[in-house]
PDB file of C-alpha atoms and ligand atoms in Angstrom:
ATOM      1  CA  MET A 129       0.000   0.000   0.000  1.00 76.00           C
ATOM      2  CA  LYS A 130       1.610   3.263  -1.158  1.00 83.00           C
ATOM      3  CA  MET A 131      -0.261   6.400  -0.146  1.00 95.00           C
ATOM      4  CA  ASP A 132       2.453   9.062  -0.485  1.00 94.00           C
ATOM      5  CA  GLY A 133       0.946  12.405  -1.448  1.00 93.00           C
ATOM      6  CA  LYS A 134      -2.634  11.209  -0.816  1.00 97.00           C
ATOM      7  CA  THR A 135      -4.917  13.027   1.584  1.00 98.00           C
ATOM      8  CA  VAL A 136      -7.451  10.927   3.487  1.00 98.00           C
ATOM      9  CA  LEU A 137     -10.176  11.761   6.002  1.00 98.00           C
ATOM     10  CA  ILE A 138     -11.491   9.084   8.370  1.00 98.00           C
ATOM     11  CA  THR A 139     -14.346  10.066  10.634  1.00 98.00           C
ATOM     12  CA  GLY A 140     -14.433   8.352  13.994  1.00 98.00           C
ATOM     13  CA  SER A 141     -10.693   7.635  13.933  1.00 98.00           C
ATOM     14  CA  THR A 142     -10.008   8.445  17.577  1.00 98.00           C
ATOM     15  CA  ASP A 143     -11.141   4.957  18.595  1.00 98.00           C
ATOM     16  CA  GLY A 144     -11.959   1.438  17.402  1.00 98.00           C
ATOM     17  CA  VAL A 145     -11.529   0.313  13.817  1.00 98.00           C
ATOM     18  CA  GLY A 146     -11.158   3.889  12.512  1.00 98.00           C
ATOM     19  CA  ARG A 147      -8.094   4.358  14.673  1.00 98.00           C
ATOM     20  CA  TYR A 148      -6.532   1.207  13.217  1.00 98.00           C
ATOM     21  CA  VAL A 149      -7.263   2.309   9.637  1.00 98.00           C
ATOM     22  CA  ALA A 150      -5.850   5.805  10.276  1.00 98.00           C
ATOM     23  CA  ALA A 151      -2.607   4.343  11.653  1.00 98.00           C
ATOM     24  CA  ARG A 152      -2.251   1.963   8.687  1.00 97.00           C
ATOM     25  CA  LEU A 153      -2.813   4.754   6.160  1.00 97.00           C
ATOM     26  CA  ALA A 154      -0.344   7.019   7.969  1.00 97.00           C
ATOM     27  CA  ALA A 155       2.220   4.199   7.889  1.00 96.00           C
ATOM     28  CA  ALA A 156       1.655   3.962   4.124  1.00 96.00           C
ATOM     29  CA  GLY A 157       2.611   7.625   3.757  1.00 96.00           C
ATOM     30  CA  ALA A 158      -0.805   9.268   3.524  1.00 97.00           C
ATOM     31  CA  ASN A 159      -1.551  12.718   4.849  1.00 97.00           C
ATOM     32  CA  VAL A 160      -4.146  11.560   7.378  1.00 98.00           C
ATOM     33  CA  LEU A 161      -6.928  13.765   8.691  1.00 98.00           C
ATOM     34  CA  ILE A 162      -8.337  12.220  11.834  1.00 98.00           C
ATOM     35  CA  HIS A 163     -11.669  13.042  13.413  1.00 98.00           C
ATOM     36  CA  GLY A 164     -13.584  12.441  16.623  1.00 98.00           C
ATOM     37  CA  ARG A 165     -14.662  14.408  19.649  1.00 98.00           C
ATOM     38  CA  ASP A 166     -12.021  13.473  22.168  1.00 97.00           C
ATOM     39  CA  GLU A 167      -8.847  15.574  22.183  1.00 97.00           C
ATOM     40  CA  ALA A 168      -6.928  13.138  24.435  1.00 98.00           C
ATOM     41  CA  ARG A 169      -7.700  10.080  22.273  1.00 97.00           C
ATOM     42  CA  ALA A 170      -6.689  12.048  19.152  1.00 98.00           C
ATOM     43  CA  LYS A 171      -3.403  13.042  20.783  1.00 98.00           C
ATOM     44  CA  SER A 172      -2.643   9.469  21.792  1.00 97.00           C
ATOM     45  CA  LEU A 173      -3.188   8.298  18.178  1.00 98.00           C
ATOM     46  CA  ALA A 174      -1.025  11.139  16.816  1.00 97.00           C
ATOM     47  CA  ASP A 175       1.718  10.264  19.328  1.00 97.00           C
ATOM     48  CA  ASP A 176       1.565   6.570  18.319  1.00 97.00           C
ATOM     49  CA  ILE A 177       1.882   7.459  14.629  1.00 97.00           C
ATOM     50  CA  ARG A 178       4.760   9.866  15.277  1.00 96.00           C
ATOM     51  CA  ARG A 179       6.563   7.303  17.431  1.00 96.00           C
ATOM     52  CA  GLN A 180       6.444   4.873  14.481  1.00 95.00           C
ATOM     53  CA  GLY A 181       8.309   7.520  12.454  1.00 95.00           C
ATOM     54  CA  HIS A 182       5.393   8.649  10.280  1.00 95.00           C
ATOM     55  CA  ALA A 183       3.993  12.128   9.623  1.00 92.00           C
ATOM     56  CA  ALA A 184       1.680  13.286  12.407  1.00 93.00           C
ATOM     57  CA  PRO A 185      -2.000  13.346  11.440  1.00 97.00           C
ATOM     58  CA  THR A 186      -4.107  16.493  11.750  1.00 97.00           C
ATOM     59  CA  PHE A 187      -7.043  16.326  14.163  1.00 98.00           C
ATOM     60  CA  TYR A 188     -10.397  17.835  13.195  1.00 98.00           C
ATOM     61  CA  PRO A 189     -12.724  17.705  16.204  1.00 98.00           C
ATOM     62  CA  ALA A 190     -16.473  17.720  15.544  1.00 98.00           C
ATOM     63  CA  ASP A 191     -19.590  16.337  17.171  1.00 98.00           C
ATOM     64  CA  LEU A 192     -21.643  14.635  14.475  1.00 98.00           C
ATOM     65  CA  SER A 193     -24.766  14.515  16.623  1.00 98.00           C
ATOM     66  CA  SER A 194     -25.581  17.917  15.140  1.00 98.00           C
ATOM     67  CA  LEU A 195     -25.694  18.851  11.468  1.00 98.00           C
ATOM     68  CA  SER A 196     -23.861  22.073  12.305  1.00 98.00           C
ATOM     69  CA  GLY A 197     -21.025  19.887  13.652  1.00 98.00           C
ATOM     70  CA  ALA A 198     -20.843  18.079  10.296  1.00 98.00           C
ATOM     71  CA  ARG A 199     -20.885  21.401   8.437  1.00 98.00           C
ATOM     72  CA  GLN A 200     -18.101  22.796  10.618  1.00 98.00           C
ATOM     73  CA  LEU A 201     -16.020  19.675  10.001  1.00 98.00           C
ATOM     74  CA  ALA A 202     -16.434  19.974   6.220  1.00 98.00           C
ATOM     75  CA  GLU A 203     -15.624  23.689   6.314  1.00 98.00           C
ATOM     76  CA  ALA A 204     -12.483  23.109   8.384  1.00 98.00           C
ATOM     77  CA  VAL A 205     -11.259  20.341   6.061  1.00 98.00           C
ATOM     78  CA  LEU A 206     -12.027  22.323   2.897  1.00 98.00           C
ATOM     79  CA  ALA A 207     -10.304  25.424   4.300  1.00 98.00           C
ATOM     80  CA  ASP A 208      -7.080  23.398   4.525  1.00 98.00           C
ATOM     81  CA  HIS A 209      -7.458  21.021   1.560  1.00 98.00           C
ATOM     82  CA  LYS A 210      -8.671  21.509  -1.987  1.00 97.00           C
ATOM     83  CA  ARG A 211      -8.156  17.817  -2.748  1.00 97.00           C
ATOM     84  CA  LEU A 212      -9.287  14.713  -0.876  1.00 98.00           C
ATOM     85  CA  ASP A 213      -8.302  11.322  -2.291  1.00 98.00           C
ATOM     86  CA  LEU A 214     -10.217   9.187   0.173  1.00 98.00           C
ATOM     87  CA  PHE A 215     -13.136   9.817   2.526  1.00 98.00           C
ATOM     88  CA  ILE A 216     -13.999   7.035   4.970  1.00 98.00           C
ATOM     89  CA  SER A 217     -17.302   7.709   6.711  1.00 99.00           C
ATOM     90  CA  ASN A 218     -16.835   5.549   9.781  1.00 98.00           C
ATOM     91  CA  ALA A 219     -17.955   7.467  12.873  1.00 98.00           C
ATOM     92  CA  GLY A 220     -20.869   5.840  14.590  1.00 98.00           C
ATOM     93  CA  ILE A 221     -22.681   4.866  17.728  1.00 97.00           C
ATOM     94  CA  GLY A 222     -23.992   1.442  18.622  1.00 96.00           C
ATOM     95  CA  SER A 223     -27.459   0.186  19.410  1.00 94.00           C
ATOM     96  CA  ARG A 224     -27.010   0.890  23.112  1.00 91.00           C
ATOM     97  CA  THR A 225     -24.667   3.895  23.163  1.00 90.00           C
ATOM     98  CA  LEU A 226     -26.032   6.315  25.812  1.00 91.00           C
ATOM     99  CA  GLY A 227     -28.559   3.731  26.953  1.00 90.00           C
ATOM    100  CA  ALA A 228     -31.508   1.752  25.676  1.00 89.00           C
ATOM    101  CA  GLU A 229     -34.017   4.599  25.408  1.00 95.00           C
ATOM    102  CA  ARG A 230     -34.763   6.677  22.310  1.00 97.00           C
ATOM    103  CA  ARG A 231     -32.654   9.818  21.999  1.00 97.00           C
ATOM    104  CA  THR A 232     -32.599  12.689  19.567  1.00 98.00           C
ATOM    105  CA  SER A 233     -29.851  14.779  17.980  1.00 98.00           C
ATOM    106  CA  ALA A 234     -29.390  18.519  18.382  1.00 98.00           C
ATOM    107  CA  ASP A 235     -31.646  18.884  15.324  1.00 98.00           C
ATOM    108  CA  GLY A 236     -34.385  16.696  16.823  1.00 98.00           C
ATOM    109  CA  HIS A 237     -33.697  13.639  14.639  1.00 98.00           C
ATOM    110  CA  GLU A 238     -33.496  10.095  16.021  1.00 98.00           C
ATOM    111  CA  LEU A 239     -29.902   9.942  17.297  1.00 98.00           C
ATOM    112  CA  ARG A 240     -28.588   6.810  15.539  1.00 98.00           C
ATOM    113  CA  PHE A 241     -30.062   7.944  12.212  1.00 98.00           C
ATOM    114  CA  ALA A 242     -28.451  11.369  12.763  1.00 98.00           C
ATOM    115  CA  VAL A 243     -24.935  10.317  13.805  1.00 98.00           C
ATOM    116  CA  ASN A 244     -24.536   7.143  11.737  1.00 98.00           C
ATOM    117  CA  TYR A 245     -26.247   8.270   8.549  1.00 98.00           C
ATOM    118  CA  LEU A 246     -27.350  11.896   8.147  1.00 98.00           C
ATOM    119  CA  SER A 247     -24.008  13.431   9.156  1.00 98.00           C
ATOM    120  CA  GLY A 248     -22.130  11.179   6.736  1.00 98.00           C
ATOM    121  CA  PHE A 249     -24.621  12.004   3.973  1.00 98.00           C
ATOM    122  CA  LEU A 250     -24.104  15.730   4.529  1.00 98.00           C
ATOM    123  CA  LEU A 251     -20.326  15.405   4.828  1.00 98.00           C
ATOM    124  CA  ALA A 252     -20.060  13.426   1.583  1.00 98.00           C
ATOM    125  CA  TYR A 253     -21.915  16.111  -0.368  1.00 98.00           C
ATOM    126  CA  LEU A 254     -20.039  19.010   1.225  1.00 98.00           C
ATOM    127  CA  LEU A 255     -16.660  17.333   0.612  1.00 98.00           C
ATOM    128  CA  LEU A 256     -17.514  16.204  -2.917  1.00 98.00           C
ATOM    129  CA  PRO A 257     -15.816  19.135  -4.734  1.00 98.00           C
ATOM    130  CA  ALA A 258     -12.472  18.217  -3.117  1.00 98.00           C
ATOM    131  CA  ILE A 259     -13.058  14.481  -3.686  1.00 98.00           C
ATOM    132  CA  LYS A 260     -13.925  15.071  -7.359  1.00 98.00           C
ATOM    133  CA  ALA A 261     -10.844  17.269  -7.748  1.00 98.00           C
ATOM    134  CA  SER A 262      -8.725  14.236  -6.751  1.00 97.00           C
ATOM    135  CA  ALA A 263     -10.341  11.693  -9.090  1.00 97.00           C
ATOM    136  CA  PRO A 264      -9.707   8.816  -9.273  1.00 97.00           C
ATOM    137  CA  SER A 265     -10.802   8.986  -5.645  1.00 97.00           C
ATOM    138  CA  ARG A 266     -12.915   6.913  -3.306  1.00 98.00           C
ATOM    139  CA  ILE A 267     -15.595   7.119  -0.633  1.00 98.00           C
ATOM    140  CA  VAL A 268     -16.130   4.232   1.797  1.00 98.00           C
ATOM    141  CA  ASN A 269     -19.208   4.094   4.012  1.00 99.00           C
ATOM    142  CA  VAL A 270     -18.711   1.837   7.017  1.00 99.00           C
ATOM    143  CA  ALA A 271     -22.126   0.236   7.459  1.00 98.00           C
ATOM    144  CA  SER A 272     -23.075  -3.162   8.931  1.00 98.00           C
ATOM    145  CA  LEU A 273     -24.802  -6.484   8.363  1.00 98.00           C
ATOM    146  CA  GLY A 274     -27.299  -5.180  10.923  1.00 98.00           C
ATOM    147  CA  GLN A 275     -29.913  -3.736   8.533  1.00 98.00           C
ATOM    148  CA  HIS A 276     -33.572  -2.863   9.123  1.00 98.00           C
ATOM    149  CA  PRO A 277     -35.866  -1.491   6.406  1.00 98.00           C
ATOM    150  CA  ILE A 278     -36.979   2.103   6.798  1.00 98.00           C
ATOM    151  CA  ASP A 279     -40.633   2.682   7.684  1.00 98.00           C
ATOM    152  CA  PHE A 280     -41.178   5.911   5.768  1.00 98.00           C
ATOM    153  CA  ASP A 281     -44.227   6.685   7.930  1.00 98.00           C
ATOM    154  CA  ASP A 282     -42.008   6.755  11.032  1.00 98.00           C
ATOM    155  CA  VAL A 283     -38.379   7.277  10.021  1.00 98.00           C
ATOM    156  CA  MET A 284     -37.552   8.773  13.433  1.00 98.00           C
ATOM    157  CA  ILE A 285     -38.959   5.644  15.153  1.00 98.00           C
ATOM    158  CA  THR A 286     -41.307   7.474  17.496  1.00 98.00           C
ATOM    159  CA  ARG A 287     -43.327   4.259  17.961  1.00 97.00           C
ATOM    160  CA  GLY A 288     -41.980   0.921  19.191  1.00 94.00           C
ATOM    161  CA  TYR A 289     -38.411   2.192  19.505  1.00 97.00           C
ATOM    162  CA  ASN A 290     -35.546  -0.148  20.133  1.00 95.00           C
ATOM    163  CA  GLY A 291     -31.860   0.595  19.720  1.00 96.00           C
ATOM    164  CA  GLY A 292     -31.175  -2.447  17.544  1.00 96.00           C
ATOM    165  CA  ARG A 293     -33.764  -1.375  15.000  1.00 98.00           C
ATOM    166  CA  ALA A 294     -32.540   2.232  15.104  1.00 98.00           C
ATOM    167  CA  TYR A 295     -28.923   1.195  14.568  1.00 98.00           C
ATOM    168  CA  SER A 296     -29.860  -1.216  11.765  1.00 98.00           C
ATOM    169  CA  GLN A 297     -32.052   1.372  10.012  1.00 98.00           C
ATOM    170  CA  SER A 298     -29.175   3.877  10.082  1.00 98.00           C
ATOM    171  CA  LYS A 299     -26.812   1.272   8.599  1.00 98.00           C
ATOM    172  CA  LEU A 300     -29.195   0.305   5.770  1.00 99.00           C
ATOM    173  CA  SER A 301     -29.614   4.027   5.065  1.00 99.00           C
ATOM    174  CA  GLN A 302     -25.850   4.288   4.526  1.00 99.00           C
ATOM    175  CA  ILE A 303     -25.980   1.375   2.076  1.00 99.00           C
ATOM    176  CA  MET A 304     -28.918   2.882   0.161  1.00 98.00           C
ATOM    177  CA  PHE A 305     -27.076   6.201  -0.029  1.00 98.00           C
ATOM    178  CA  THR A 306     -23.973   4.405  -1.324  1.00 98.00           C
ATOM    179  CA  ILE A 307     -25.889   2.899  -4.259  1.00 98.00           C
ATOM    180  CA  ASP A 308     -27.546   6.227  -5.049  1.00 98.00           C
ATOM    181  CA  LEU A 309     -24.360   8.248  -4.859  1.00 98.00           C
ATOM    182  CA  ALA A 310     -22.510   5.711  -7.002  1.00 98.00           C
ATOM    183  CA  ASN A 311     -25.161   6.177  -9.718  1.00 98.00           C
ATOM    184  CA  GLU A 312     -24.880   9.941  -9.444  1.00 98.00           C
ATOM    185  CA  LEU A 313     -21.075   9.837  -9.648  1.00 98.00           C
ATOM    186  CA  LYS A 314     -20.849   7.539 -12.690  1.00 98.00           C
ATOM    187  CA  GLY A 315     -18.157   8.830 -15.024  1.00 97.00           C
ATOM    188  CA  SER A 316     -16.716  11.246 -12.434  1.00 98.00           C
ATOM    189  CA  GLY A 317     -13.813   8.990 -11.414  1.00 98.00           C
ATOM    190  CA  VAL A 318     -15.156   8.895  -7.836  1.00 98.00           C
ATOM    191  CA  THR A 319     -16.265   5.487  -6.547  1.00 98.00           C
ATOM    192  CA  VAL A 320     -18.320   4.811  -3.430  1.00 98.00           C
ATOM    193  CA  ASN A 321     -18.811   1.482  -1.674  1.00 98.00           C
ATOM    194  CA  SER A 322     -20.099   0.306   1.703  1.00 99.00           C
ATOM    195  CA  LEU A 323     -19.319  -2.625   3.950  1.00 98.00           C
ATOM    196  CA  HIS A 324     -19.812  -4.626   7.083  1.00 98.00           C
ATOM    197  CA  PRO A 325     -16.216  -4.593   8.362  1.00 98.00           C
ATOM    198  CA  ALA A 326     -16.405  -7.586  10.751  1.00 98.00           C
ATOM    199  CA  THR A 327     -18.809  -8.975  13.328  1.00 98.00           C
ATOM    200  CA  TYR A 328     -18.545  -7.738  16.923  1.00 97.00           C
ATOM    201  CA  MET A 329     -15.025  -6.376  16.821  1.00 98.00           C
ATOM    202  CA  ASN A 330     -13.436  -5.596  20.143  1.00 97.00           C
ATOM    203  CA  THR A 331     -14.363  -1.899  20.216  1.00 97.00           C
ATOM    204  CA  THR A 332     -16.020   0.561  22.576  1.00 96.00           C
ATOM    205  CA  MET A 333     -19.446   0.327  20.940  1.00 95.00           C
ATOM    206  CA  VAL A 334     -19.491  -3.461  21.174  1.00 96.00           C
ATOM    207  CA  ARG A 335     -18.247  -3.535  24.757  1.00 93.00           C
ATOM    208  CA  GLU A 336     -20.750  -0.895  25.896  1.00 89.00           C
ATOM    209  CA  GLY A 337     -23.504  -2.992  24.301  1.00 89.00           C
ATOM    210  CA  GLY A 338     -22.581  -5.795  26.715  1.00 91.00           C
ATOM    211  CA  ILE A 339     -21.568  -8.028  23.789  1.00 93.00           C
ATOM    212  CA  THR A 340     -18.582 -10.379  23.889  1.00 95.00           C
ATOM    213  CA  PRO A 341     -16.315  -9.477  20.928  1.00 96.00           C
ATOM    214  CA  ILE A 342     -15.678 -12.209  18.358  1.00 97.00           C
ATOM    215  CA  SER A 343     -13.532 -10.299  15.810  1.00 97.00           C
ATOM    216  CA  THR A 344     -10.508  -8.047  15.998  1.00 97.00           C
ATOM    217  CA  VAL A 345     -10.217  -4.471  14.765  1.00 98.00           C
ATOM    218  CA  GLU A 346      -7.444  -5.731  12.479  1.00 98.00           C
ATOM    219  CA  GLN A 347      -9.946  -7.975  10.635  1.00 98.00           C
ATOM    220  CA  GLY A 348     -12.472  -5.168  10.171  1.00 98.00           C
ATOM    221  CA  GLY A 349      -9.757  -2.635   9.443  1.00 98.00           C
ATOM    222  CA  GLU A 350      -8.282  -4.730   6.632  1.00 98.00           C
ATOM    223  CA  ALA A 351     -11.752  -5.049   5.063  1.00 98.00           C
ATOM    224  CA  ILE A 352     -12.147  -1.252   5.139  1.00 98.00           C
ATOM    225  CA  LEU A 353      -8.658  -0.806   3.661  1.00 98.00           C
ATOM    226  CA  HIS A 354      -9.547  -3.242   0.874  1.00 98.00           C
ATOM    227  CA  LEU A 355     -12.385  -0.971  -0.310  1.00 98.00           C
ATOM    228  CA  ALA A 356     -10.325   2.148   0.376  1.00 98.00           C
ATOM    229  CA  VAL A 357      -7.108   1.284  -1.450  1.00 98.00           C
ATOM    230  CA  GLY A 358      -7.386  -2.226  -2.946  1.00 97.00           C
ATOM    231  CA  ASP A 359      -6.204  -2.331  -6.583  1.00 97.00           C
ATOM    232  CA  ASP A 360      -9.013  -4.757  -7.418  1.00 97.00           C
ATOM    233  CA  MET A 361     -11.582  -2.135  -6.314  1.00 98.00           C
ATOM    234  CA  ALA A 362     -10.460   0.462  -8.871  1.00 97.00           C
ATOM    235  CA  GLY A 363     -13.479   1.650 -10.858  1.00 97.00           C
ATOM    236  CA  ARG A 364     -15.924  -0.560  -8.891  1.00 98.00           C
ATOM    237  CA  SER A 365     -18.762   1.365  -7.267  1.00 98.00           C
ATOM    238  CA  GLY A 366     -22.147   1.071  -5.572  1.00 98.00           C
ATOM    239  CA  LEU A 367     -21.310  -2.268  -3.958  1.00 98.00           C
ATOM    240  CA  PHE A 368     -21.825  -3.731  -0.487  1.00 99.00           C
ATOM    241  CA  PHE A 369     -19.173  -5.987   1.044  1.00 99.00           C
ATOM    242  CA  ASN A 370     -19.325  -8.350   4.000  1.00 98.00           C
ATOM    243  CA  GLY A 371     -15.706  -8.212   5.124  1.00 98.00           C
ATOM    244  CA  MET A 372     -13.582  -9.017   2.085  1.00 98.00           C
ATOM    245  CA  HIS A 373     -16.439 -10.402  -0.037  1.00 98.00           C
ATOM    246  CA  GLU A 374     -19.113  -8.726  -2.121  1.00 98.00           C
ATOM    247  CA  ALA A 375     -22.540  -9.406  -0.593  1.00 98.00           C
ATOM    248  CA  GLN A 376     -26.236  -8.638  -0.885  1.00 98.00           C
ATOM    249  CA  ALA A 377     -27.752  -6.058   1.431  1.00 98.00           C
ATOM    250  CA  ASN A 378     -31.343  -5.951   2.717  1.00 98.00           C
ATOM    251  CA  PRO A 379     -33.774  -5.977  -0.275  1.00 98.00           C
ATOM    252  CA  GLN A 380     -34.881  -2.383   0.443  1.00 98.00           C
ATOM    253  CA  ALA A 381     -31.418  -1.229  -0.701  1.00 98.00           C
ATOM    254  CA  TYR A 382     -32.288  -2.371  -4.241  1.00 98.00           C
ATOM    255  CA  ASP A 383     -35.691  -0.648  -4.322  1.00 98.00           C
ATOM    256  CA  PRO A 384     -35.224   2.545  -6.378  1.00 98.00           C
ATOM    257  CA  THR A 385     -38.443   4.058  -5.007  1.00 98.00           C
ATOM    258  CA  ALA A 386     -37.286   3.604  -1.405  1.00 98.00           C
ATOM    259  CA  ARG A 387     -33.873   5.065  -2.244  1.00 98.00           C
ATOM    260  CA  LYS A 388     -35.517   8.048  -3.942  1.00 98.00           C
ATOM    261  CA  ARG A 389     -37.663   8.676  -0.851  1.00 98.00           C
ATOM    262  CA  LEU A 390     -34.662   8.427   1.455  1.00 98.00           C
ATOM    263  CA  ARG A 391     -32.652  10.756  -0.736  1.00 98.00           C
ATOM    264  CA  ALA A 392     -35.430  13.385  -0.857  1.00 98.00           C
ATOM    265  CA  LEU A 393     -35.883  13.172   2.908  1.00 98.00           C
ATOM    266  CA  SER A 394     -32.126  13.393   3.554  1.00 98.00           C
ATOM    267  CA  LEU A 395     -31.696  16.402   1.282  1.00 98.00           C
ATOM    268  CA  GLU A 396     -34.552  18.114   3.107  1.00 98.00           C
ATOM    269  CA  LEU A 397     -33.370  17.223   6.640  1.00 98.00           C
ATOM    270  CA  THR A 398     -29.777  18.328   5.972  1.00 98.00           C
ATOM    271  CA  GLY A 399     -30.843  21.573   4.281  1.00 97.00           C
ATOM    272  CA  LEU A 400     -29.138  20.555   1.010  1.00 97.00           C
ATOM    273  CA  ALA A 401     -32.446  20.697  -0.869  1.00 91.00           C
ATOM    274  CA  LYS A 402     -32.582  24.504  -0.605  1.00 72.00           C
TER     275      LYS A 402
HETATM  276  N1  NAP B 679     -17.598  -2.927  16.172  1.00 93.56           N
HETATM  277  C1  NAP B 679     -18.206  -3.730  15.314  1.00 93.56           C
HETATM  278  O1  NAP B 679     -18.218  -4.966  15.472  1.00 93.56           O
HETATM  279  C2  NAP B 679     -18.867  -3.165  14.087  1.00 93.56           C
HETATM  280  C3  NAP B 679     -19.584  -4.028  13.254  1.00 93.56           C
HETATM  281  C4  NAP B 679     -20.203  -3.522  12.111  1.00 93.56           C
HETATM  282  C5  NAP B 679     -20.057  -2.175  11.819  1.00 93.56           C
HETATM  283  N2  NAP B 679     -19.353  -1.357  12.635  1.00 93.56           N
HETATM  284  C6  NAP B 679     -19.251   0.071  12.302  1.00 93.56           C
HETATM  285  O2  NAP B 679     -17.886   0.453  12.328  1.00 93.56           O
HETATM  286  C7  NAP B 679     -17.801   1.862  12.618  1.00 93.56           C
HETATM  287  C8  NAP B 679     -16.778   2.080  13.720  1.00 93.56           C
HETATM  288  O3  NAP B 679     -17.237   1.409  14.873  1.00 93.56           O
HETATM  289  P1  NAP B 679     -16.276   0.972  16.092  1.00 93.56           P
HETATM  290  O4  NAP B 679     -16.758  -0.344  16.512  1.00 93.56           O
HETATM  291  O5  NAP B 679     -14.870   1.203  15.726  1.00 93.56           O
HETATM  292  O6  NAP B 679     -16.766   2.030  17.187  1.00 93.56           O
HETATM  293  P2  NAP B 679     -16.030   2.782  18.398  1.00 93.56           P
HETATM  294  O7  NAP B 679     -14.776   2.087  18.816  1.00 93.56           O
HETATM  295  O8  NAP B 679     -17.104   2.997  19.403  1.00 93.56           O
HETATM  296  O9  NAP B 679     -15.589   4.160  17.731  1.00 93.56           O
HETATM  297  C9  NAP B 679     -16.539   5.060  17.264  1.00 93.56           C
HETATM  298  C10 NAP B 679     -15.874   6.276  16.694  1.00 93.56           C
HETATM  299  O10 NAP B 679     -16.914   7.192  16.259  1.00 93.56           O
HETATM  300  C11 NAP B 679     -16.755   8.426  16.925  1.00 93.56           C
HETATM  301  N3  NAP B 679     -18.046   9.016  17.280  1.00 93.56           N
HETATM  302  C12 NAP B 679     -19.056   8.439  17.968  1.00 93.56           C
HETATM  303  N4  NAP B 679     -20.061   9.327  18.149  1.00 93.56           N
HETATM  304  C13 NAP B 679     -19.661  10.494  17.574  1.00 93.56           C
HETATM  305  C14 NAP B 679     -20.234  11.780  17.463  1.00 93.56           C
HETATM  306  N5  NAP B 679     -21.428  12.079  17.979  1.00 93.56           N
HETATM  307  N6  NAP B 679     -19.541  12.746  16.819  1.00 93.56           N
HETATM  308  C15 NAP B 679     -18.318  12.466  16.301  1.00 93.56           C
HETATM  309  N7  NAP B 679     -17.714  11.279  16.388  1.00 93.56           N
HETATM  310  C16 NAP B 679     -18.370  10.303  17.022  1.00 93.56           C
HETATM  311  C17 NAP B 679     -15.961   8.126  18.199  1.00 93.56           C
HETATM  312  O11 NAP B 679     -15.303   9.312  18.594  1.00 93.56           O
HETATM  313  P3  NAP B 679     -14.978   9.703  20.132  1.00 93.56           P
HETATM  314  O12 NAP B 679     -13.568   9.307  20.368  1.00 93.56           O
HETATM  315  O13 NAP B 679     -15.203  11.156  20.153  1.00 93.56           O
HETATM  316  O14 NAP B 679     -15.969   8.940  20.989  1.00 93.56           O
HETATM  317  C18 NAP B 679     -15.022   7.042  17.714  1.00 93.56           C
HETATM  318  O15 NAP B 679     -13.896   7.596  17.075  1.00 93.56           O
HETATM  319  C19 NAP B 679     -19.219   2.303  12.996  1.00 93.56           C
HETATM  320  O16 NAP B 679     -19.816   2.955  11.909  1.00 93.56           O
HETATM  321  C20 NAP B 679     -19.931   0.993  13.291  1.00 93.56           C
HETATM  322  O17 NAP B 679     -21.326   1.059  13.089  1.00 93.56           O
HETATM  323  C21 NAP B 679     -18.760  -1.819  13.771  1.00 93.56           C
END
């Protein structure tokens, strides 16, 4: 993996699998832009990377539980960089992060939908000029095998809420967005794919869900890196992978009407429709 001269942004790289991917890309020579909320965790990652003799990454703090946080992140990145070779939308919360009860974002949207999906949707569009300027370039959406179809009559899950459904709806939304964006970007030199990195990696979100980990961050991280930099992925777009293998997502992902509804709703909720 040779990434000299390439600029990459990985959201949620202060912890878990994102941290692993950031360190691997830095070791390959990339100019790595790391993101999260926690200054101390960002510093510890930067120190690790520097200690290995690689260029220190730049930290862009932002809370993605508000759309203004996502906008500020995009503005800060674009102020420093006119080109972005790789955008990995990885930040996320689990089904039980902050407890089992329904929570909302600063904008009043169901929290898992907001952090895991809407912020990444907004970021991708705001960063697209820099990503297009670097074509051939790539976007990777870190989704999951946990997928629940969207009930368009209750997208914010105000009735019968449970965290597992909320998490899985947000992850299917990322996959639907991936297919849509890939269609939109045909011919631009920008590819976009999504994946389930690995099942129950040993990360904060899994541990706080009370689940016993069964995979390592290395396994999931290598699957993300495959979509991000793998030679065999050049020019391939709109796909969903389970680890290293191409896979089928929930049937709703392949329903153009559902994707169109989600897209219209997302453009409206993020203010991009104006
Ligand atoms: N773990 C698994 O087995 C598994 C399986 C399938 C898919 N995934 C997906 O893989 C991705 C990474 O998960 P992980 O397991 O590595 O999780 P993790 O260890 O809990 O790390 C989550 C990352 O997201 C950031 N983040 C969380 N909430 C945020 C917010 N409101 N604003 C900004 N950043 C925020 C965290 O930053 P802070 O340092 O600020 O907290 C952290 O860097 C997620 O999208 C997850 O859904 C994970």
